[in-house]
Amino acid sequence: MAILIGDTAPDFEADSTEGRIKFHDYIDGSWAVLFSHPKNYTPVCTTELGYTAKLKPEFDKRGVKVLGLSVDKVEDHAGWAADIAETQGTALNFPLIADSTGEVARKYDMIHPNADNSLTVRSVFVIGPDKKVKLKIEYPASTGRNFDEVLRVIDSLQLTAKHQVATPVNWKDGEDVIIVPAVSDEAAREKFPGGWNAVKPYLRIVPQPKG
Ligand code: BEZ
């Protein structure tokens, strides 16, 4: 059965470049990003892992633990990690899971048989501190992902988890947000004492709440 937004992220135990990982214990109340790669020593994956390693301080700032995954053995990961450091200018600084049996890939529906029978697609799962799936994105093997977008979505998820707001099209951290329809005008007056711009009764724009 497919993993859907709102489901509990399946637990697993696997080897990684940073030792054995029990997933739920490892994320331990943090946010997490789990993303899959079709295969080691492939060009697109090499660029994605290097860029994500560069973004590590941004993930840390947001309290997010990042984990990559590919269906290769942990010994193969070590050689590839050296190539990533050499060619991308940043060494891997987060665990890369060795899912050589495909068990994790199957649990997370990362293998799409009509695309490829054994390799994973490029899946991204953002998991909340409650271990529920908050976001899932799937790209084909031939298209590298946009990890700036993953960070942008995490900013939105963390903001909307705290305040009763939603984020509009192409929103970026610091920009105006939308009061969710579940909040009545009466309740909104208490929550947003500075008022809002009612473009329509259902489209109420407020500055991004702080904190
Ligand atoms: C890559 O990561 O470069 C890649 C993997 C599978 C198909 C095409 C590209």
mmCIF file of C-alpha atoms and ligand atoms in Angstrom:
data_model
loop_
_atom_site.group_PDB
_atom_site.id
_atom_site.type_symbol
_atom_site.label_atom_id
_atom_site.label_comp_id
_atom_site.label_asym_id
_atom_site.label_seq_id
_atom_site.Cartn_x
_atom_site.Cartn_y
_atom_site.Cartn_z
ATOM 1 C CA MET A 1 0.000 0.000 0.000
ATOM 2 C CA ALA A 2 1.304 3.441 -0.871
ATOM 3 C CA ILE A 3 2.655 5.695 1.850
ATOM 4 C CA LEU A 4 0.471 8.781 1.975
ATOM 5 C CA ILE A 5 0.796 12.179 3.611
ATOM 6 C CA GLY A 6 -0.382 11.817 7.212
ATOM 7 C CA ASP A 7 0.714 8.164 7.491
ATOM 8 C CA THR A 8 3.320 7.122 10.036
ATOM 9 C CA ALA A 9 6.686 6.828 8.267
ATOM 10 C CA PRO A 10 7.584 3.115 8.244
ATOM 11 C CA ASP A 11 10.343 2.176 10.673
ATOM 12 C CA PHE A 12 13.372 0.199 9.475
ATOM 13 C CA GLU A 13 16.822 -0.887 10.520
ATOM 14 C CA ALA A 14 19.675 -0.699 8.005
ATOM 15 C CA ASP A 15 23.410 -0.176 7.559
ATOM 16 C CA SER A 16 24.583 3.265 6.527
ATOM 17 C CA THR A 17 27.798 5.197 5.994
ATOM 18 C CA GLU A 18 27.420 6.266 9.634
ATOM 19 C CA GLY A 19 26.753 2.794 11.046
ATOM 20 C CA ARG A 20 23.603 0.838 11.790
ATOM 21 C CA ILE A 21 20.482 2.995 11.888
ATOM 22 C CA LYS A 22 17.154 2.270 13.539
ATOM 23 C CA PHE A 23 15.136 4.913 11.766
ATOM 24 C CA HIS A 24 12.577 5.929 14.405
ATOM 25 C CA ASP A 25 15.244 5.955 17.137
ATOM 26 C CA TYR A 26 17.563 7.920 14.893
ATOM 27 C CA ILE A 27 15.112 10.703 14.103
ATOM 28 C CA ASP A 28 14.213 10.876 17.809
ATOM 29 C CA GLY A 29 11.629 13.671 17.752
ATOM 30 C CA SER A 30 13.369 15.727 15.036
ATOM 31 C CA TRP A 31 12.164 16.553 11.560
ATOM 32 C CA ALA A 32 13.731 14.290 8.936
ATOM 33 C CA VAL A 33 14.256 14.099 5.184
ATOM 34 C CA LEU A 34 14.654 10.646 3.638
ATOM 35 C CA PHE A 35 15.510 10.658 -0.058
ATOM 36 C CA SER A 36 16.348 7.857 -2.454
ATOM 37 C CA HIS A 37 18.833 7.511 -5.307
ATOM 38 C CA PRO A 38 18.511 5.076 -8.190
ATOM 39 C CA LYS A 39 22.094 3.855 -7.899
ATOM 40 C CA ASN A 40 25.630 4.613 -6.721
ATOM 41 C CA TYR A 41 28.173 6.036 -9.164
ATOM 42 C CA THR A 42 25.546 7.750 -11.293
ATOM 43 C CA PRO A 43 26.044 11.362 -12.366
ATOM 44 C CA VAL A 44 22.788 13.031 -11.284
ATOM 45 C CA CYS A 45 22.877 11.403 -7.832
ATOM 46 C CA THR A 46 26.471 12.556 -7.373
ATOM 47 C CA THR A 47 25.447 16.194 -7.885
ATOM 48 C CA GLU A 48 22.390 15.860 -5.632
ATOM 49 C CA LEU A 49 24.353 14.391 -2.734
ATOM 50 C CA GLY A 50 27.089 17.016 -3.013
ATOM 51 C CA TYR A 51 24.552 19.846 -3.034
ATOM 52 C CA THR A 52 22.601 18.406 -0.100
ATOM 53 C CA ALA A 53 25.846 18.111 1.872
ATOM 54 C CA LYS A 54 26.448 21.831 1.166
ATOM 55 C CA LEU A 55 22.967 22.590 2.513
ATOM 56 C CA LYS A 56 23.581 20.670 5.768
ATOM 57 C CA PRO A 57 23.893 23.886 7.866
ATOM 58 C CA GLU A 58 20.465 24.976 6.524
ATOM 59 C CA PHE A 59 18.905 21.635 7.498
ATOM 60 C CA ASP A 60 20.605 21.823 10.920
ATOM 61 C CA LYS A 61 19.231 25.345 11.461
ATOM 62 C CA ARG A 62 15.724 23.952 10.956
ATOM 63 C CA GLY A 63 16.328 20.913 13.206
ATOM 64 C CA VAL A 64 16.099 18.468 10.287
ATOM 65 C CA LYS A 65 18.069 15.210 10.050
ATOM 66 C CA VAL A 66 18.857 14.229 6.465
ATOM 67 C CA LEU A 67 19.300 10.646 5.229
ATOM 68 C CA GLY A 68 20.019 9.465 1.709
ATOM 69 C CA LEU A 69 19.328 5.932 0.507
ATOM 70 C CA SER A 70 20.378 3.782 -2.370
ATOM 71 C CA VAL A 71 20.030 0.107 -3.121
ATOM 72 C CA ASP A 72 23.751 -0.605 -2.970
ATOM 73 C CA LYS A 73 26.026 -2.104 -0.324
ATOM 74 C CA VAL A 74 27.665 0.077 2.332
ATOM 75 C CA GLU A 75 31.162 -0.804 0.967
ATOM 76 C CA ASP A 76 30.121 0.708 -2.400
ATOM 77 C CA HIS A 77 28.914 3.850 -0.639
ATOM 78 C CA ALA A 78 32.392 4.539 0.766
ATOM 79 C CA GLY A 79 34.065 4.679 -2.660
ATOM 80 C CA TRP A 80 31.299 6.817 -4.091
ATOM 81 C CA ALA A 81 31.459 9.174 -1.095
ATOM 82 C CA ALA A 82 35.098 9.867 -1.987
ATOM 83 C CA ASP A 83 34.043 10.779 -5.556
ATOM 84 C CA ILE A 84 31.335 13.097 -4.206
ATOM 85 C CA ALA A 85 33.879 14.925 -2.028
ATOM 86 C CA GLU A 86 36.321 15.180 -4.948
ATOM 87 C CA THR A 87 33.895 16.354 -7.627
ATOM 88 C CA GLN A 88 31.294 18.367 -5.676
ATOM 89 C CA GLY A 89 33.568 20.165 -3.228
ATOM 90 C CA THR A 90 31.706 18.910 -0.142
ATOM 91 C CA ALA A 91 32.047 15.538 1.531
ATOM 92 C CA LEU A 92 28.954 13.585 2.583
ATOM 93 C CA ASN A 93 28.006 14.793 6.066
ATOM 94 C CA PHE A 94 24.833 12.775 6.632
ATOM 95 C CA PRO A 95 24.129 9.025 6.538
ATOM 96 C CA LEU A 96 23.638 7.249 3.246
ATOM 97 C CA ILE A 97 21.583 4.114 3.865
ATOM 98 C CA ALA A 98 22.669 0.895 2.166
ATOM 99 C CA ASP A 99 19.383 -0.717 1.185
ATOM 100 C CA SER A 100 20.911 -3.606 -0.739
ATOM 101 C CA THR A 101 17.925 -5.892 -0.122
ATOM 102 C CA GLY A 102 15.481 -3.183 -1.237
ATOM 103 C CA GLU A 103 13.522 -3.598 1.992
ATOM 104 C CA VAL A 104 13.333 0.117 2.784
ATOM 105 C CA ALA A 105 12.623 0.995 -0.848
ATOM 106 C CA ARG A 106 9.698 -1.425 -0.837
ATOM 107 C CA LYS A 107 8.338 -0.098 2.476
ATOM 108 C CA TYR A 108 8.370 3.435 1.066
ATOM 109 C CA ASP A 109 7.176 2.498 -2.456
ATOM 110 C CA MET A 110 10.351 3.935 -3.942
ATOM 111 C CA ILE A 111 10.427 1.271 -6.657
ATOM 112 C CA HIS A 112 7.977 1.927 -9.477
ATOM 113 C CA PRO A 113 8.074 -1.281 -11.549
ATOM 114 C CA ASN A 114 6.787 0.327 -14.724
ATOM 115 C CA ALA A 115 9.718 2.763 -14.592
ATOM 116 C CA ASP A 116 12.354 0.250 -13.427
ATOM 117 C CA ASN A 117 12.021 -3.095 -11.691
ATOM 118 C CA SER A 118 14.882 -2.771 -9.218
ATOM 119 C CA LEU A 119 16.132 0.823 -9.060
ATOM 120 C CA THR A 120 14.356 3.434 -6.981
ATOM 121 C CA VAL A 121 12.846 6.597 -8.381
ATOM 122 C CA ARG A 122 13.964 9.875 -6.765
ATOM 123 C CA SER A 123 11.651 10.004 -3.762
ATOM 124 C CA VAL A 124 11.752 12.645 -1.053
ATOM 125 C CA PHE A 125 9.901 12.184 2.224
ATOM 126 C CA VAL A 126 9.735 14.933 4.837
ATOM 127 C CA ILE A 127 8.805 13.442 8.194
ATOM 128 C CA GLY A 128 7.645 15.458 11.204
ATOM 129 C CA PRO A 129 8.664 15.076 14.849
ATOM 130 C CA ASP A 130 5.474 12.993 15.292
ATOM 131 C CA LYS A 131 6.941 10.536 12.686
ATOM 132 C CA LYS A 132 4.116 11.310 10.254
ATOM 133 C CA VAL A 133 4.824 11.896 6.581
ATOM 134 C CA LYS A 134 4.374 15.625 5.881
ATOM 135 C CA LEU A 135 5.513 15.719 2.268
ATOM 136 C CA LYS A 136 6.300 13.260 -0.476
ATOM 137 C CA ILE A 137 7.760 14.144 -3.870
ATOM 138 C CA GLU A 138 8.712 11.731 -6.625
ATOM 139 C CA TYR A 139 10.944 12.504 -9.588
ATOM 140 C CA PRO A 140 12.032 10.216 -12.397
ATOM 141 C CA ALA A 141 15.603 8.921 -12.349
ATOM 142 C CA SER A 142 16.727 11.275 -15.109
ATOM 143 C CA THR A 143 15.702 14.518 -13.345
ATOM 144 C CA GLY A 144 17.743 15.874 -10.442
ATOM 145 C CA ARG A 145 15.692 17.298 -7.593
ATOM 146 C CA ASN A 146 15.637 20.887 -6.339
ATOM 147 C CA PHE A 147 16.785 20.781 -2.717
ATOM 148 C CA ASP A 148 16.226 24.530 -2.295
ATOM 149 C CA GLU A 149 12.556 23.660 -2.857
ATOM 150 C CA VAL A 150 12.761 20.956 -0.179
ATOM 151 C CA LEU A 151 14.036 23.602 2.271
ATOM 152 C CA ARG A 152 11.294 26.017 1.188
ATOM 153 C CA VAL A 153 8.616 23.403 1.871
ATOM 154 C CA ILE A 154 10.150 22.626 5.272
ATOM 155 C CA ASP A 155 9.916 26.352 6.120
ATOM 156 C CA SER A 156 6.242 26.257 5.181
ATOM 157 C CA LEU A 157 5.583 22.998 7.076
ATOM 158 C CA GLN A 158 7.270 24.277 10.233
ATOM 159 C CA LEU A 159 5.416 27.589 10.066
ATOM 160 C CA THR A 160 2.011 26.076 9.386
ATOM 161 C CA ALA A 161 2.515 23.475 12.147
ATOM 162 C CA LYS A 162 2.853 26.356 14.627
ATOM 163 C CA HIS A 163 0.386 28.963 13.388
ATOM 164 C CA GLN A 164 -3.034 28.665 11.772
ATOM 165 C CA VAL A 165 -1.797 29.887 8.428
ATOM 166 C CA ALA A 166 -1.126 28.478 4.977
ATOM 167 C CA THR A 167 1.479 29.649 2.457
ATOM 168 C CA PRO A 168 0.548 30.946 -1.005
ATOM 169 C CA VAL A 169 2.008 30.139 -4.392
ATOM 170 C CA ASN A 170 5.804 30.441 -4.591
ATOM 171 C CA TRP A 171 5.941 31.643 -0.964
ATOM 172 C CA LYS A 172 9.338 32.084 0.637
ATOM 173 C CA ASP A 173 10.262 32.519 4.279
ATOM 174 C CA GLY A 174 9.477 36.097 5.393
ATOM 175 C CA GLU A 175 6.686 36.720 2.872
ATOM 176 C CA ASP A 176 2.991 37.230 3.634
ATOM 177 C CA VAL A 177 0.834 34.196 4.424
ATOM 178 C CA ILE A 178 -2.850 33.241 4.375
ATOM 179 C CA ILE A 179 -5.169 32.767 7.374
ATOM 180 C CA VAL A 180 -6.632 29.247 7.077
ATOM 181 C CA PRO A 181 -10.378 29.037 6.361
ATOM 182 C CA ALA A 182 -10.968 27.137 9.652
ATOM 183 C CA VAL A 183 -10.211 30.359 11.575
ATOM 184 C CA SER A 184 -13.282 32.604 11.773
ATOM 185 C CA ASP A 185 -12.889 36.382 11.448
ATOM 186 C CA GLU A 186 -13.683 36.642 15.151
ATOM 187 C CA ALA A 187 -10.890 34.219 16.104
ATOM 188 C CA ALA A 188 -8.559 35.846 13.566
ATOM 189 C CA ARG A 189 -8.994 39.236 15.277
ATOM 190 C CA GLU A 190 -7.500 37.707 18.428
ATOM 191 C CA LYS A 191 -4.715 35.840 16.663
ATOM 192 C CA PHE A 192 -3.776 38.617 14.276
ATOM 193 C CA PRO A 193 -4.478 41.861 16.168
ATOM 194 C CA GLY A 194 -2.664 43.850 13.466
ATOM 195 C CA GLY A 195 -5.488 42.891 11.077
ATOM 196 C CA TRP A 196 -5.321 41.392 7.595
ATOM 197 C CA ASN A 197 -6.024 42.231 4.007
ATOM 198 C CA ALA A 198 -9.253 40.491 2.933
ATOM 199 C CA VAL A 199 -8.776 40.215 -0.833
ATOM 200 C CA LYS A 200 -11.912 38.040 -0.680
ATOM 201 C CA PRO A 201 -13.664 36.857 2.493
ATOM 202 C CA TYR A 202 -11.868 33.496 2.039
ATOM 203 C CA LEU A 203 -8.504 34.999 1.029
ATOM 204 C CA ARG A 204 -7.138 36.820 4.068
ATOM 205 C CA ILE A 205 -3.491 37.876 3.829
ATOM 206 C CA VAL A 206 -1.343 38.615 6.903
ATOM 207 C CA PRO A 207 2.351 39.201 7.495
ATOM 208 C CA GLN A 208 4.195 36.004 8.403
ATOM 209 C CA PRO A 209 3.841 35.406 12.167
ATOM 210 C CA LYS A 210 7.127 35.580 14.078
ATOM 211 C CA GLY A 211 8.495 32.799 16.241
HETATM 212 C C1 BEZ B 1 21.835 9.430 -12.527
HETATM 213 O O1 BEZ B 1 21.752 9.455 -11.318
HETATM 214 O O2 BEZ B 1 22.661 10.090 -13.118
HETATM 215 C C2 BEZ B 1 20.861 8.620 -13.327
HETATM 216 C C3 BEZ B 1 20.328 7.447 -12.803
HETATM 217 C C4 BEZ B 1 19.465 6.703 -13.572
HETATM 218 C C5 BEZ B 1 19.101 7.135 -14.837
HETATM 219 C C6 BEZ B 1 19.617 8.327 -15.345
HETATM 220 C C7 BEZ B 1 20.504 9.071 -14.582
#
